[in-house]
mmCIF file of C-alpha atoms and ligand atoms in Angstrom:
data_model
loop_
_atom_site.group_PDB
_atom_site.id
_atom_site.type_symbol
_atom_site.label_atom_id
_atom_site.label_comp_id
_atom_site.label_asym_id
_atom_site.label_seq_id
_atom_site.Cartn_x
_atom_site.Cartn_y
_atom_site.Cartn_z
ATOM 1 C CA UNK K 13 -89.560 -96.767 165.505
ATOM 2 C CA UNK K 14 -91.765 -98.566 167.789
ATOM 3 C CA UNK K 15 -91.034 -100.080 170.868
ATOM 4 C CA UNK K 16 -92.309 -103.333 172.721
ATOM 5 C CA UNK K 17 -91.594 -104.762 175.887
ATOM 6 C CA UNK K 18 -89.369 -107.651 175.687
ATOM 7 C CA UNK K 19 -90.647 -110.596 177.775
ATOM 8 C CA UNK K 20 -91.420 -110.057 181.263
ATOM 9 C CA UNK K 21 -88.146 -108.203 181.587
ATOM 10 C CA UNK K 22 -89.460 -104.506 181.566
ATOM 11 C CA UNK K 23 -87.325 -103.953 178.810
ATOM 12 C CA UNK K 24 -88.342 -101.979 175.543
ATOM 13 C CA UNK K 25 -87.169 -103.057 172.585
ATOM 14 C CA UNK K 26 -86.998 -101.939 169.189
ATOM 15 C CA UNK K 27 -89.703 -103.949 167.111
ATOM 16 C CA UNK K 28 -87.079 -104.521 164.574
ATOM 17 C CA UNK K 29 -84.168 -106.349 166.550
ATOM 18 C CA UNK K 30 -80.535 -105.932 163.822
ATOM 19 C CA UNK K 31 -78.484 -109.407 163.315
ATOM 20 C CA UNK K 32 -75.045 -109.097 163.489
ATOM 21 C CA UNK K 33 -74.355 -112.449 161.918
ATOM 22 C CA UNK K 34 -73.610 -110.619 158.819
ATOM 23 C CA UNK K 35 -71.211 -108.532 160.484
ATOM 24 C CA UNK K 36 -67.137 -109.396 161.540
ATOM 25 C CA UNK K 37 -64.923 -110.804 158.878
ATOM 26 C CA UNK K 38 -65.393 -112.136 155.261
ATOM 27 C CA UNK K 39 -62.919 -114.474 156.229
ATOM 28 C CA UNK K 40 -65.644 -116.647 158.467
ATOM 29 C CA UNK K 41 -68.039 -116.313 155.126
ATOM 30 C CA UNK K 42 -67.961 -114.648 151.905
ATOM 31 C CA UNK K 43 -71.394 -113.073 152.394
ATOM 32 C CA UNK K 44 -70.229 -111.347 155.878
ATOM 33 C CA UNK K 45 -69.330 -107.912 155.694
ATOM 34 C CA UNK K 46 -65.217 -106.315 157.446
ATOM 35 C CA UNK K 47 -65.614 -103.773 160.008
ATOM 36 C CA UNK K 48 -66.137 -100.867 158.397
ATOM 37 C CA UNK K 49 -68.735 -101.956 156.010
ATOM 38 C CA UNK K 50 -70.401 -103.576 159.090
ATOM 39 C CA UNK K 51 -70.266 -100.297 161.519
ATOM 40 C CA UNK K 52 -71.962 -98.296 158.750
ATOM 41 C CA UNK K 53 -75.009 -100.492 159.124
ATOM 42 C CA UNK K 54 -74.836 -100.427 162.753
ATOM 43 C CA UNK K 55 -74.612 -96.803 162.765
ATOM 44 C CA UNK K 56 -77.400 -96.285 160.647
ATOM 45 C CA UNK K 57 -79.954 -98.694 162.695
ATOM 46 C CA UNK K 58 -79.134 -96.222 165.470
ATOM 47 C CA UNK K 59 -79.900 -93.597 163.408
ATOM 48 C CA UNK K 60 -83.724 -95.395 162.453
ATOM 49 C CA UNK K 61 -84.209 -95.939 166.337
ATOM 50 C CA UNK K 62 -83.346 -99.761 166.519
ATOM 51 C CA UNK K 63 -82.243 -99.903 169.979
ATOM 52 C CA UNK K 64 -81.725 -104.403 170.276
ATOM 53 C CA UNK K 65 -79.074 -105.952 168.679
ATOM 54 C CA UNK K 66 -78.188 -109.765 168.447
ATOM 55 C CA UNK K 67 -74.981 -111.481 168.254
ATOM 56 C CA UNK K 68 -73.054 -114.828 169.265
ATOM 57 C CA UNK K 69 -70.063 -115.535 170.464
ATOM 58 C CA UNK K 70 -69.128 -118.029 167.078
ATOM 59 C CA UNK K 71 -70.217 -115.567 164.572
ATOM 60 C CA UNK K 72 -67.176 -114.335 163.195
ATOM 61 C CA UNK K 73 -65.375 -116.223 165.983
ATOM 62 C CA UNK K 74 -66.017 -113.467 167.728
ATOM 63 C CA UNK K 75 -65.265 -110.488 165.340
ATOM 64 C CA UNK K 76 -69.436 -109.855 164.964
ATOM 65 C CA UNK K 77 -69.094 -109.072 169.045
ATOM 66 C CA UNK K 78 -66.107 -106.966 169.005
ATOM 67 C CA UNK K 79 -67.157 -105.206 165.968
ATOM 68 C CA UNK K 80 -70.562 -104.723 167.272
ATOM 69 C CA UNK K 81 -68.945 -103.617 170.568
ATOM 70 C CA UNK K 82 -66.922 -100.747 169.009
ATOM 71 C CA UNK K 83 -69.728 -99.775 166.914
ATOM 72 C CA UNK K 84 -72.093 -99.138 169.576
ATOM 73 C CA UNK K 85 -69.303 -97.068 171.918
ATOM 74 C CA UNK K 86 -70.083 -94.086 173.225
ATOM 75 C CA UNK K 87 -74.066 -95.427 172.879
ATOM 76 C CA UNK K 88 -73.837 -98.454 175.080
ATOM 77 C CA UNK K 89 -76.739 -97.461 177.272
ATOM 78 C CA UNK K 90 -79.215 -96.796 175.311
ATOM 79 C CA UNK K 91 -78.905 -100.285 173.641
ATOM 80 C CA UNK K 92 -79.554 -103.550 174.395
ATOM 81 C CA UNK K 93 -77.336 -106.439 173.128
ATOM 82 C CA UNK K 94 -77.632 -110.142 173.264
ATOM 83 C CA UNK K 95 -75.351 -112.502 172.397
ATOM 84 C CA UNK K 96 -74.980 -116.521 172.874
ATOM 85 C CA UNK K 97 -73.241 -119.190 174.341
ATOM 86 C CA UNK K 98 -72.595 -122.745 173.450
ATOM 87 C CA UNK K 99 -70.431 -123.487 169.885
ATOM 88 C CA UNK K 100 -67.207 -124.364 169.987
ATOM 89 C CA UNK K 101 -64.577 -121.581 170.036
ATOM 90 C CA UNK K 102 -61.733 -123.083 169.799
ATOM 91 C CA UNK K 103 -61.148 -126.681 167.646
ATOM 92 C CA UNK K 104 -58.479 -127.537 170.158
ATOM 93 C CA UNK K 105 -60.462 -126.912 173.523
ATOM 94 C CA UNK K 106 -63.507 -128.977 173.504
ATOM 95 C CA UNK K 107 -64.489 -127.375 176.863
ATOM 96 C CA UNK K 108 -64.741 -124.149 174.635
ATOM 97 C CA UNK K 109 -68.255 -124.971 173.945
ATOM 98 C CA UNK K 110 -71.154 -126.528 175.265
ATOM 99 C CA UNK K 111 -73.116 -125.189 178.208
ATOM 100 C CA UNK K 112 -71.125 -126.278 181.474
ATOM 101 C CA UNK K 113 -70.502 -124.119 184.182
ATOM 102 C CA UNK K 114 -66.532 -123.881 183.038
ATOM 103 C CA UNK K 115 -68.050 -122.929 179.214
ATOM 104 C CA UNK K 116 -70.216 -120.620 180.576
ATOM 105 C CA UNK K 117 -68.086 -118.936 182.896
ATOM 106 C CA UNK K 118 -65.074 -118.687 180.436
ATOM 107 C CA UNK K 119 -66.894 -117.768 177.587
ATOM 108 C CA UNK K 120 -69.182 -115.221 178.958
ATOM 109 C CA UNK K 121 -65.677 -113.540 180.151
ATOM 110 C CA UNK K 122 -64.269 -113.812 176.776
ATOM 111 C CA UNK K 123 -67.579 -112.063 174.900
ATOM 112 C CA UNK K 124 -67.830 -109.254 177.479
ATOM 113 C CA UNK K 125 -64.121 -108.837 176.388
ATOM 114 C CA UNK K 126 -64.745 -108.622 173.076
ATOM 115 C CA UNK K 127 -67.918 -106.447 173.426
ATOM 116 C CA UNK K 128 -66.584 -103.560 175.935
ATOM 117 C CA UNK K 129 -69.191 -104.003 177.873
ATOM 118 C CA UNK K 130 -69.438 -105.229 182.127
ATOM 119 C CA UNK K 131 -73.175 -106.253 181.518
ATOM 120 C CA UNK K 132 -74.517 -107.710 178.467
ATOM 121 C CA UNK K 133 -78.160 -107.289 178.552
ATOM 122 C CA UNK K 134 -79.333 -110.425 177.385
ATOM 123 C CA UNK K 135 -77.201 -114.227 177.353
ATOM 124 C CA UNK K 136 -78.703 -116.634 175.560
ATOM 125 C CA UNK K 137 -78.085 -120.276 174.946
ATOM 126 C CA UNK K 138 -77.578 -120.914 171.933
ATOM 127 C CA UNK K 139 -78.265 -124.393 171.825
ATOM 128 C CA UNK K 140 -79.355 -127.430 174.080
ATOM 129 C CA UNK K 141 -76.493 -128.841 175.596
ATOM 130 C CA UNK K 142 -77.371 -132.907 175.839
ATOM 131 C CA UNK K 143 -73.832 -133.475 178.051
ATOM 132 C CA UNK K 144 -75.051 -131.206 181.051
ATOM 133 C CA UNK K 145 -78.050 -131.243 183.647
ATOM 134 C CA UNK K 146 -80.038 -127.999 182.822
ATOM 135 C CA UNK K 147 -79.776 -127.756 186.431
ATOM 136 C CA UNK K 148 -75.662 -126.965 186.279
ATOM 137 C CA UNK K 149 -76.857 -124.320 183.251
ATOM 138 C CA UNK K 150 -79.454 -122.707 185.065
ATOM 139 C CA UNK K 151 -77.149 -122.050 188.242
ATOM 140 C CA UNK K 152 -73.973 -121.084 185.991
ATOM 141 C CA UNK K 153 -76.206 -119.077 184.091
ATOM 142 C CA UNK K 154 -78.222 -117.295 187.656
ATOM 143 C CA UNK K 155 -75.016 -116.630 189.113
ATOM 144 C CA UNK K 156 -73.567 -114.740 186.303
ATOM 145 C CA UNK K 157 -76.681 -112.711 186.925
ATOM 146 C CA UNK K 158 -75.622 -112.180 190.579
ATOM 147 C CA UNK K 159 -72.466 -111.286 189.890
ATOM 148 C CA UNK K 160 -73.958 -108.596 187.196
ATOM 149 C CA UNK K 161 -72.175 -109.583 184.402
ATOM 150 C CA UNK K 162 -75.563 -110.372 182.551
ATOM 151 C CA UNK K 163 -79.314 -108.963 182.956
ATOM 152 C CA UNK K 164 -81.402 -111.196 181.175
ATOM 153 C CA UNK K 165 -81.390 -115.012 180.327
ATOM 154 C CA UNK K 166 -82.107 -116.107 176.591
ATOM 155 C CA UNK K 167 -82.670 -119.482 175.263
ATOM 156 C CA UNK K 168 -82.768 -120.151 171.191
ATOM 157 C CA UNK K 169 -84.009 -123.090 169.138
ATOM 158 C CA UNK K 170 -84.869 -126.561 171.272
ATOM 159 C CA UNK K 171 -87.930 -128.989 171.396
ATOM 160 C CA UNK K 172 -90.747 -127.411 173.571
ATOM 161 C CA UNK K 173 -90.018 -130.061 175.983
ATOM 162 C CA UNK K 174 -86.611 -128.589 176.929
ATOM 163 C CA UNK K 175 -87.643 -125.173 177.465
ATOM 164 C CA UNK K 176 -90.899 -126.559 179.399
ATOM 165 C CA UNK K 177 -87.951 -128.142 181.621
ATOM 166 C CA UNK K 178 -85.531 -125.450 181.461
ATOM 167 C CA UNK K 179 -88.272 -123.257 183.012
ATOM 168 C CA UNK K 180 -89.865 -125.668 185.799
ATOM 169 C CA UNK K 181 -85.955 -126.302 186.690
ATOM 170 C CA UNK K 182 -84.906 -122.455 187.243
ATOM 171 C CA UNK K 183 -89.075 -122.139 189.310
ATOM 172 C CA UNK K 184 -87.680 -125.131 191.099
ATOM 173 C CA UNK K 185 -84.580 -123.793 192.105
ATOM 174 C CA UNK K 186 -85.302 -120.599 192.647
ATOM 175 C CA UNK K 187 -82.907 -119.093 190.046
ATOM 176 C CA UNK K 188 -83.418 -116.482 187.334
ATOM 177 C CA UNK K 189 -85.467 -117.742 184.643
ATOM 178 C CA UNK K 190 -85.000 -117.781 180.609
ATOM 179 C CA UNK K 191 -87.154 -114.322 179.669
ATOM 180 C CA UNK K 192 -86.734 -115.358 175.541
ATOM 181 C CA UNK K 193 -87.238 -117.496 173.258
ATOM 182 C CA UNK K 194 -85.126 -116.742 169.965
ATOM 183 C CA UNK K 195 -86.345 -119.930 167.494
ATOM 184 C CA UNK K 196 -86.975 -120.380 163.903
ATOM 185 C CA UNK K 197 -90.131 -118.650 162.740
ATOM 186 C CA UNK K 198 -90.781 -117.203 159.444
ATOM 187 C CA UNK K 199 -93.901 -117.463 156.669
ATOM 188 C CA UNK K 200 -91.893 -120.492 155.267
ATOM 189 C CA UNK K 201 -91.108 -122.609 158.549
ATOM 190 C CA UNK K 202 -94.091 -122.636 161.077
ATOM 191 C CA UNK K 203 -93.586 -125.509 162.651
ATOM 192 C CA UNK K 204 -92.983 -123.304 166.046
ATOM 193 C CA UNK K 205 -96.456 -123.041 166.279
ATOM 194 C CA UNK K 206 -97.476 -126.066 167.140
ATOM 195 C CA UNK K 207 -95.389 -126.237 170.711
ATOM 196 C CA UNK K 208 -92.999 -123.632 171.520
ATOM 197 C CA UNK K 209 -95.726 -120.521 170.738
ATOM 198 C CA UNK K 210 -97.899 -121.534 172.600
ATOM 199 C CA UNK K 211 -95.836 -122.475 175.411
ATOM 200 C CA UNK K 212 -93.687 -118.914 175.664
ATOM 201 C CA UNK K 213 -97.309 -116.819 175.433
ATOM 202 C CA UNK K 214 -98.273 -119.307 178.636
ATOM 203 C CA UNK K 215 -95.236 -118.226 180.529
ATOM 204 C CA UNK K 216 -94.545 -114.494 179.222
ATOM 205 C CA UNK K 217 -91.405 -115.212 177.243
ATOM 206 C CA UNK K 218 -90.406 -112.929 174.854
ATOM 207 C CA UNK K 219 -90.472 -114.133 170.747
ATOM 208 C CA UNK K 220 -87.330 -112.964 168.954
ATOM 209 C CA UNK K 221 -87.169 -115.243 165.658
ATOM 210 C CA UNK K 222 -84.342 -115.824 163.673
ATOM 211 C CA UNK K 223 -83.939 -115.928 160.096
ATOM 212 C CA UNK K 224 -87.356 -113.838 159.381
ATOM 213 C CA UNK K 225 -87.126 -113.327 155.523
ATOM 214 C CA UNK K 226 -86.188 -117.519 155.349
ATOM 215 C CA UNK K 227 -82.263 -116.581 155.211
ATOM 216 C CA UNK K 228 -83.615 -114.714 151.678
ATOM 217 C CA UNK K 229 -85.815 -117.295 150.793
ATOM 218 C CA UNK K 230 -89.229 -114.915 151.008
ATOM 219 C CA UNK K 231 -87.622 -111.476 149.729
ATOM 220 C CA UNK K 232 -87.609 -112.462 145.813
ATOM 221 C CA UNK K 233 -89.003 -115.064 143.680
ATOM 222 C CA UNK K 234 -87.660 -118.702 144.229
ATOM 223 C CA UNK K 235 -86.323 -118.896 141.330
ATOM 224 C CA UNK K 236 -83.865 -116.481 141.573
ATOM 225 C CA UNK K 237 -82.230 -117.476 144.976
ATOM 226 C CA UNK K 238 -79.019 -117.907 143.888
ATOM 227 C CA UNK K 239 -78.876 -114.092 142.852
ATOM 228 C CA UNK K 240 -77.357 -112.694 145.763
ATOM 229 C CA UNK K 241 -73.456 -114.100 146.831
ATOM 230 C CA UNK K 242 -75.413 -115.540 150.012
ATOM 231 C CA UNK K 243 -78.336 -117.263 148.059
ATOM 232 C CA UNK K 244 -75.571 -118.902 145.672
ATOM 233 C CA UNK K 245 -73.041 -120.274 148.773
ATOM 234 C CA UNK K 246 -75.321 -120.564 152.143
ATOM 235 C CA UNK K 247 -75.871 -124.110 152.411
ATOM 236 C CA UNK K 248 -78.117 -123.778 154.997
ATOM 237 C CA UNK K 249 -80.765 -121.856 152.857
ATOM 238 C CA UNK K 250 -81.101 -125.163 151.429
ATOM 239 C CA UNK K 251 -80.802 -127.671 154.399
ATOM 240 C CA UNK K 252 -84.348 -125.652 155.787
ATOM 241 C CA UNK K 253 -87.091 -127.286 154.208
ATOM 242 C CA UNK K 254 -88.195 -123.412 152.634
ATOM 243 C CA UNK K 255 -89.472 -125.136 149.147
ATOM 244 C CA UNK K 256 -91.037 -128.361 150.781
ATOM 245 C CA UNK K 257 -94.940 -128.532 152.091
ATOM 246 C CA UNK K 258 -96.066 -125.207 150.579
ATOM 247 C CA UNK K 259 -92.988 -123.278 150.258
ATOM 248 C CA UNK K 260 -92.932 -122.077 146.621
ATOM 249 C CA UNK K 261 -96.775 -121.400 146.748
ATOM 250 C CA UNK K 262 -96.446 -119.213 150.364
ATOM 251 C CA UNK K 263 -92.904 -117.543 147.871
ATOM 252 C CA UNK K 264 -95.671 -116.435 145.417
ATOM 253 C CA UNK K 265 -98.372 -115.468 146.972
ATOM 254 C CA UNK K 266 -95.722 -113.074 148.794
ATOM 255 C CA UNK K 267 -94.542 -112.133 145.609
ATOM 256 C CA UNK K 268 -98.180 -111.188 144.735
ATOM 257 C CA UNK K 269 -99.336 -109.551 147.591
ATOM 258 C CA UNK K 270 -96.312 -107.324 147.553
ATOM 259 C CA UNK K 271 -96.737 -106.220 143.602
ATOM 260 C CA UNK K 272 -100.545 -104.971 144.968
ATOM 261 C CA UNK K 273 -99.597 -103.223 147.598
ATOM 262 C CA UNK K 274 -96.622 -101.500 145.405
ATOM 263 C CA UNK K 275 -93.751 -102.734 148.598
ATOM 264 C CA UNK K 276 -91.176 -105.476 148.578
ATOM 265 C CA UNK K 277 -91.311 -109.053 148.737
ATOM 266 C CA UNK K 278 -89.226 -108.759 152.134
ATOM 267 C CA UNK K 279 -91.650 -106.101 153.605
ATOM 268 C CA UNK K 280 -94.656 -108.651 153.204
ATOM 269 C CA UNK K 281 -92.935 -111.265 155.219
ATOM 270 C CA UNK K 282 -91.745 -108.972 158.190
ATOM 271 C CA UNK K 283 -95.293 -107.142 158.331
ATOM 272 C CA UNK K 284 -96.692 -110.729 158.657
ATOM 273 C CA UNK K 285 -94.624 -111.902 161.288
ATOM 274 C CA UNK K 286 -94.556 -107.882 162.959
ATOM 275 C CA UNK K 287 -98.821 -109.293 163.084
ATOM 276 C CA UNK K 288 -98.129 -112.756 164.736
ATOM 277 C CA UNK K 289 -99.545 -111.907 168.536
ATOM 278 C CA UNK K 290 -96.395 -114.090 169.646
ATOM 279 C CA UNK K 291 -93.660 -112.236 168.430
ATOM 280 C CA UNK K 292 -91.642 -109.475 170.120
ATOM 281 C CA UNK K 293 -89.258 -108.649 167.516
ATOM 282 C CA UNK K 294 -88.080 -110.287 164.690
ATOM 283 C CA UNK K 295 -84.029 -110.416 164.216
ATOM 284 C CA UNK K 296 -83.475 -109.563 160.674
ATOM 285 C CA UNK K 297 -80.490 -110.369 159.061
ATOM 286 C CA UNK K 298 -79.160 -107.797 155.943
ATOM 287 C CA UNK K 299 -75.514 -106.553 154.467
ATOM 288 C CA UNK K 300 -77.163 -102.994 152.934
ATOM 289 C CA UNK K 301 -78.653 -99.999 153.959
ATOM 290 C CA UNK K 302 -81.392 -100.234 151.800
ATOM 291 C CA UNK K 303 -82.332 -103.419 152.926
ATOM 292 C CA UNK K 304 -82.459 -102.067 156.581
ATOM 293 C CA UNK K 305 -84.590 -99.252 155.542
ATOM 294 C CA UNK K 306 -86.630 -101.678 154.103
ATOM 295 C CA UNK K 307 -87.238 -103.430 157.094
ATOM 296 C CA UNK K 308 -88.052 -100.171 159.142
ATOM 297 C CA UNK K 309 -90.552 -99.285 156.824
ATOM 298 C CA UNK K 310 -92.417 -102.817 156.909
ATOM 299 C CA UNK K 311 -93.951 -101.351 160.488
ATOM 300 C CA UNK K 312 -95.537 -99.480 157.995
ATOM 301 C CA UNK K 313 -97.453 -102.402 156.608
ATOM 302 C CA UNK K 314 -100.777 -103.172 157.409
ATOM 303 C CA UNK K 315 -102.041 -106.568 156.335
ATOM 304 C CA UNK K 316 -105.493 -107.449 156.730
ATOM 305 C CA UNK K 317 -107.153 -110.771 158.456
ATOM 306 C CA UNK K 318 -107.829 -112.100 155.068
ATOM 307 C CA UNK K 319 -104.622 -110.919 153.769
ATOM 308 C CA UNK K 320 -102.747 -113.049 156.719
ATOM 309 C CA UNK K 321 -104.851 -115.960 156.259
ATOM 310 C CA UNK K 322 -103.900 -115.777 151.790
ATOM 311 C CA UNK K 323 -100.355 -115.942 152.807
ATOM 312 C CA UNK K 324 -100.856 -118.205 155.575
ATOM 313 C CA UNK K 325 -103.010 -120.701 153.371
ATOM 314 C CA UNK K 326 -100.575 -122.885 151.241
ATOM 315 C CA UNK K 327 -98.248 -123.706 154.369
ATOM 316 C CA UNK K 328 -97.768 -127.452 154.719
ATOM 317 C CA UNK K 329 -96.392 -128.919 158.245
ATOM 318 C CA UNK K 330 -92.426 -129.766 157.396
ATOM 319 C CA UNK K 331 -90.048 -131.644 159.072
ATOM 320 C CA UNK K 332 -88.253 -129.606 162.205
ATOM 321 C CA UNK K 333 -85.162 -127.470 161.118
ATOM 322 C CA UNK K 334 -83.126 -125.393 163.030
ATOM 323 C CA UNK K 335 -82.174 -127.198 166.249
ATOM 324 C CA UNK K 336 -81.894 -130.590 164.513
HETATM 325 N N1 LIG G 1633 -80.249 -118.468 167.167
HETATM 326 C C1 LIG G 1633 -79.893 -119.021 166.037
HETATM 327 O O1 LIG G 1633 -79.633 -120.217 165.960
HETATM 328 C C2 LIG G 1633 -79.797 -118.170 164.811
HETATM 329 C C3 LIG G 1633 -79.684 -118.777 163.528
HETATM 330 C C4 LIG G 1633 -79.629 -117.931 162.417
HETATM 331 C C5 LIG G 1633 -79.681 -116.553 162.566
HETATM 332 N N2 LIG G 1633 -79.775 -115.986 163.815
HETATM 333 C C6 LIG G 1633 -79.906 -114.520 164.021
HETATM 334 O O2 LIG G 1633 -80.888 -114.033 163.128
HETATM 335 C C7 LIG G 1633 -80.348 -112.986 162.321
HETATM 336 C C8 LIG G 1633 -80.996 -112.998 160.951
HETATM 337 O O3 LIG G 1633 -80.809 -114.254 160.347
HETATM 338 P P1 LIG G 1633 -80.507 -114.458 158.813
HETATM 339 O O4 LIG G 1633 -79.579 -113.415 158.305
HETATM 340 O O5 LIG G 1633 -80.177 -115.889 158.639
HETATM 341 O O6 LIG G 1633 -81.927 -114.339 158.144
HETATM 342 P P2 LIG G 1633 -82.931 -113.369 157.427
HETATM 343 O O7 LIG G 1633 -83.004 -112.070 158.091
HETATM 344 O O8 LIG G 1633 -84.136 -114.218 157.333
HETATM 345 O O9 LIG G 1633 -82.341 -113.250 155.944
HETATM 346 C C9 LIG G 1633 -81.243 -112.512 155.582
HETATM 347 C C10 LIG G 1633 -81.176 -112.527 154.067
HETATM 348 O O10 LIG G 1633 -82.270 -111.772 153.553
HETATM 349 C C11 LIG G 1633 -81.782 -110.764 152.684
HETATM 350 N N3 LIG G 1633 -82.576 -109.542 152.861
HETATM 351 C C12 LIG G 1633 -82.825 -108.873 154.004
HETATM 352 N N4 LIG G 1633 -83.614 -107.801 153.773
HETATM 353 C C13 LIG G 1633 -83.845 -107.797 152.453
HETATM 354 C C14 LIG G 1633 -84.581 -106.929 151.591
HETATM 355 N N5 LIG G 1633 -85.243 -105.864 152.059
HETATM 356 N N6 LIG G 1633 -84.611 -107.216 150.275
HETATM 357 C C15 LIG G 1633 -83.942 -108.298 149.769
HETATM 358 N N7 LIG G 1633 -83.224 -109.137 150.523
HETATM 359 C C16 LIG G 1633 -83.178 -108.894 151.862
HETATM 360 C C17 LIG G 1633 -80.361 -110.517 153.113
HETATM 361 O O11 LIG G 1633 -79.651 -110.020 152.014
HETATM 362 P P3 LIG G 1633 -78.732 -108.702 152.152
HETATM 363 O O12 LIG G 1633 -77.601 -109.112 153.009
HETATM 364 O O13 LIG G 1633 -78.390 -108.427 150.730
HETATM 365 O O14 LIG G 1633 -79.582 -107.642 152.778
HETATM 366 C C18 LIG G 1633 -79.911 -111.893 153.540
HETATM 367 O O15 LIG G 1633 -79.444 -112.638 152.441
HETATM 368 C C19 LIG G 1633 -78.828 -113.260 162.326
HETATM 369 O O16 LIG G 1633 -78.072 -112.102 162.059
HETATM 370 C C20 LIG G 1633 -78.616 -113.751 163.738
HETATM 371 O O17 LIG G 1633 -78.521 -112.661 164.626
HETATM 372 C C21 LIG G 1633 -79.826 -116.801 164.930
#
C-alpha cells in the first residue's frame, strides 16, 4: 500500500480510501451488502493495508457506521474513519438534518454511538446547508473539535464559492478549518477542475473524490451498464451526465487502453485519477473482493503523459452534478 498525507492534517492515508456506502443493510438498497458480507470486505482492506475509510451518517440510516464500527474493533487506531453530517435521519424530526448547531451536536453524538468510537477522525459536511450562517457551522463544528469528539473537519460537494467562504469564515474566526474536500471527480465528470481544484491545491486541502469509477460507469463498456444489480436500479448513475459531452468516447478509449495494457477497465480510471496532482485518495466504492483487489493493484498502473492526455481528450464540459 502506499501512503499520502491527507491535507495539511499530518495524517497518512491509504492512497486507496474504502466506501462504506455499499455496506449496512439491503433493506436501504438492493445493491448494499448485510453485515457479514460487508465485514468480510472490511476485513480484507485491512488485510491490503487500506488504513481510511468513509462513511455517513444516512447510509444505511446508520447501519454502514455501526457495521463499519464493529468491523474495525479491536483495530480502531490504526485507522482513520470519516463520516458526514447533514441528511435527514429521521422523516419526523426535521431538525435531524441540516447543519445547525442542534444537528450537529445531536447527530455527531448519535454516529460516534453507532461507530464505538470517542473521536472520529475526520467529520465532514456532507452538504451545504442554505438555512444556516456557515458561521454557526464552523463554531458547532470547532467546538466539537475542542471537546475531542472529532480531529479533522471535512467538507463534500458545494460551488467553489462556498468552500472559498467556508474557509475565509473559520481564518476569520479563528476556528479549526475544513482540511478536505470530498467532491465529484472521476474521468467522466471533470467539471471540478475548473474551480474547486484549483482552489483546495491554493489552500492545502486534501482531494478525496467520490464515485471514482462513475458509480460503474468507467469499469465496463457503456453498453452493458445495466449488467450489474446496481447498474440496472441506481438512478443516480443516470441523473450524472456520464454519457453527455464526451462520455461514451472517454468509456472507450478506457476500454481500449485497458485491453493494451492486459488490466481492467476500472484499473485505467483509478490509475488516472491516482495521477491527477490534486488528489489524495480516491474513495472507491465496490461489494466484492475481487473488485477491491482490483483497485489495490491499479497503484500498480503507470500511465504515461500521452496516455493521460488520450483519455483525457474526448471530455466535453457538462452541466454540474453532484451538489445540485
Ligand atoms: N460525498 C458524497 O456526496 C458521496 C456521494 C457518493 C459516494 N460517496 C462515497 O464514495 C464511495 C464510492 O462511491 P460509489 O460507490 O458511488 O462509486 P464508484 O466507486 O465510482 O463505483 C462503484 C461501482 O463500481 C463498481 N466497481 C468497483 N470496482 C470495480 C471493478 N474492479 N470492476 C468492475 N466494477 C467495479 C462497483 O461494483 P461492485 O459493487 O460489483 O464492485 C460499483 O457498482 C461511497 O462508498 C461513499 O463513501 C460520497
Amino acid at each position: 500500500m502506499e501512503y499520502t498525507t491527507l491535507g495539511d492534517t499530518g495524517l497518512e492515508v491509504s492512497r486507496i480510501c474504502l466506501g462504506c456506502m455499499s455496506f449496512g443493510t439491503s433493506e436501504w438498497r438492493d445493491w448494499v451488502l448485510d453485515e457479514e458480507e460487508s465485514v468480510e470486505i472490511i476485513d480484507r482492506a485491512v488485510d491490503l493495508g487500506i488504513n481510511f475509510f468513509d462513511t455517513a451518517n444516512v447510509y444505511s440510516k446508520g447501519e454502514s457506521e455501526r457495521v463499519l464500527g464493529t468491523a474495525l474493533d479491536g483495530r480502531r487506531e490504526e485507522s482513520v474513519v470519516a463520516t458526514k453530517v447533514y441528511g435527514d435521519m429521521r422523516e419526523d424530526d426535521p431538525n435531524s438534518g441540516g447543519l445547525s448547531r442542534k444537528a450537529i451536536e445531536q447527530e455527531l453524538d448519535a454516529s460516534l454511538d453507532r461507530l464505538g468510537m470517542e473521536t472520529v477522525d475526520l467529520y465532514q459536511i456532507h452538504r451545504w446547508d442554505d438555512d444556516t450562517p456557515i458561521k454557526t457551522t464552523m463554531r458547532a463544528l470547532d467546538d466539537a473539535v475542542r471537546r475531542g469528539k472529532v480531529r479533522y473537519l471535512g467538507a463534500s460537494s458545494m460551488w467553489a464559492h462556498q468552500f472559498a467562504d467556508a474557509l475565509a469564515t473559520s481564518d476569520r474566526l479563528g476556528t479549526d478549518r475544513f482540511a478536505t474536500m470530498q467532491n465529484h471527480y472521476n474521468l467522466a465528470y471533470r467539471e471540478e477542475e475548473r474551480e474547486m481544484l484549483p482552489l483546495c491545491a491554493r489552500a492545502n486541502v486534501g482531494v478525496i473524490p467520490w464515485s471514482p469509477l462513475a458509480r460503474g460507469f468507467l469499469t465496463r463498456p457503456a453498453e452493458d451498464i445495466d449488467a450489474t444489480t446496481r447498474g440496472e436500479s441506481e438512478r443516480r448513475m443516470y441523473e450524472h451526465p456520464y454519457r453527455e459531452g464526451g462520455g461514451i468516447e472517454v468509456n472507450e478509449r478506457v476500454e481500449e487502453l485497458a485491453a493494451e495494457k492486459g488490466v481492467k477497465m476500472a484499473q485505467i480510471a483509478l490509475a488516472w485519477l491516482l495521477h491527477r496532482d490534486e488528489v489524495t485518495a480516491p474513495i472507491v466504492g465496490t461489494t466484492s473482493v475481487e473488485h477491491l483487489e482490483d483497485a489495490v493493484e491499479a497503484l500498480d498502473i503507470s500511465l504515461s503523459g500521452s496516455e493521460m492526455d488520450y483519455l483525457e481528450e474526448p471530455y466535453e464540459p457538462v452541466r454540474v452534478s453532484g451538489h445540485e
